[in-house]
Amino acid sequence: MCHREAAVMLKAFFRELPTSVFPVEYIPAFITLMERGPHIKVQFQALHLMVMALPDANRDTAQALMTFFNKVIANESKNRMSIWNISTIMAPNLFFSRSKHSDYEELQLANTAAHIIRLMLKYQKILWKVPSFLIMQVRRMNEATMLLKKQLPSVKKLLRRKTIEREVISPKTSKVLQKSPSSRRMSDVPEGVIRVHAPLLSKVSMAIQLTSHTKAKDILAKFQYENSHGSSECIKIQNQRLYEIGGNIGQHCLDPDAYMLDVYHVNPQAEWVIKPQPRS
């Protein structure tokens, strides 16, 4: 099969799917964004949210496609397929609607879809990671929820304590009741030090002093060094990632280049665990 026949088959395959890889419902939002002429950062954030909202199968297929398209573009001198040619040819097959549109709407949809594909190709390396602005929003929501949960019991305790104080005759007893052991509880881990757990490795726990230069991959490297006595241990650590768990986040797989002190300051109550990364 020649490359032209392969290209025709690839376009036909995606065109004949029951639904498009990218939901065409997102197109009007992008048309509005481009008509208002915002900074490219705003368009990329919208694109990032769209990618995160895709079903797993669609997102995995899109990632494989963009990787393949970039390989094609890398050989532009031989195949004359630039980023503009790829986006113009493939966009209608990845964004399509079964409903009827006017010629103007079809043209607008095609131009916007091609623009989205160009953005995806340009930012391929960072597009599949959960965006930082979305993580920060989740943190704020979690912090607000935790604050509300803390406030409700404290109000109940205050009312209960007032009731008990009225009923208790001895002032000494009232003072004893007002003392809270939990308020005197101190952390056993110094400031700037985290304890990392690796339940699947021989070295299951390690206290690490963070500096402004410490990255997630540095912590993984320390565990790899400590467990380097066995080849199987080396293979295990290579297949694992550092996770931030609890505090103001549910579970967050850290990028290897993430600066740990920054993450620690954002979420000092988190636990730090090394474990296998799920298949994407």
Coordinates of N, CA, C and O in Angstrom, one line a residue, residues 61 113 260 278:
T61 N -6.8 7.8 22.0 CA -6.8 7.8 20.5 C -6.2 9.1 20.0 O -5.3 9.2 19.1
A113 N -11.9 23.8 13.7 CA -11.4 22.5 13.9 C -10.0 22.4 13.5 O -9.1 21.8 14.3
M260 N 9.4 19.9 44.5 CA 8.7 19.4 45.7 C 8.4 20.4 46.8 O 7.4 20.3 47.5
P278 N -0.8 4.1 36.8 CA -1.8 3.3 36.0 C -1.5 3.6 34.5 O -1.0 4.6 34.2

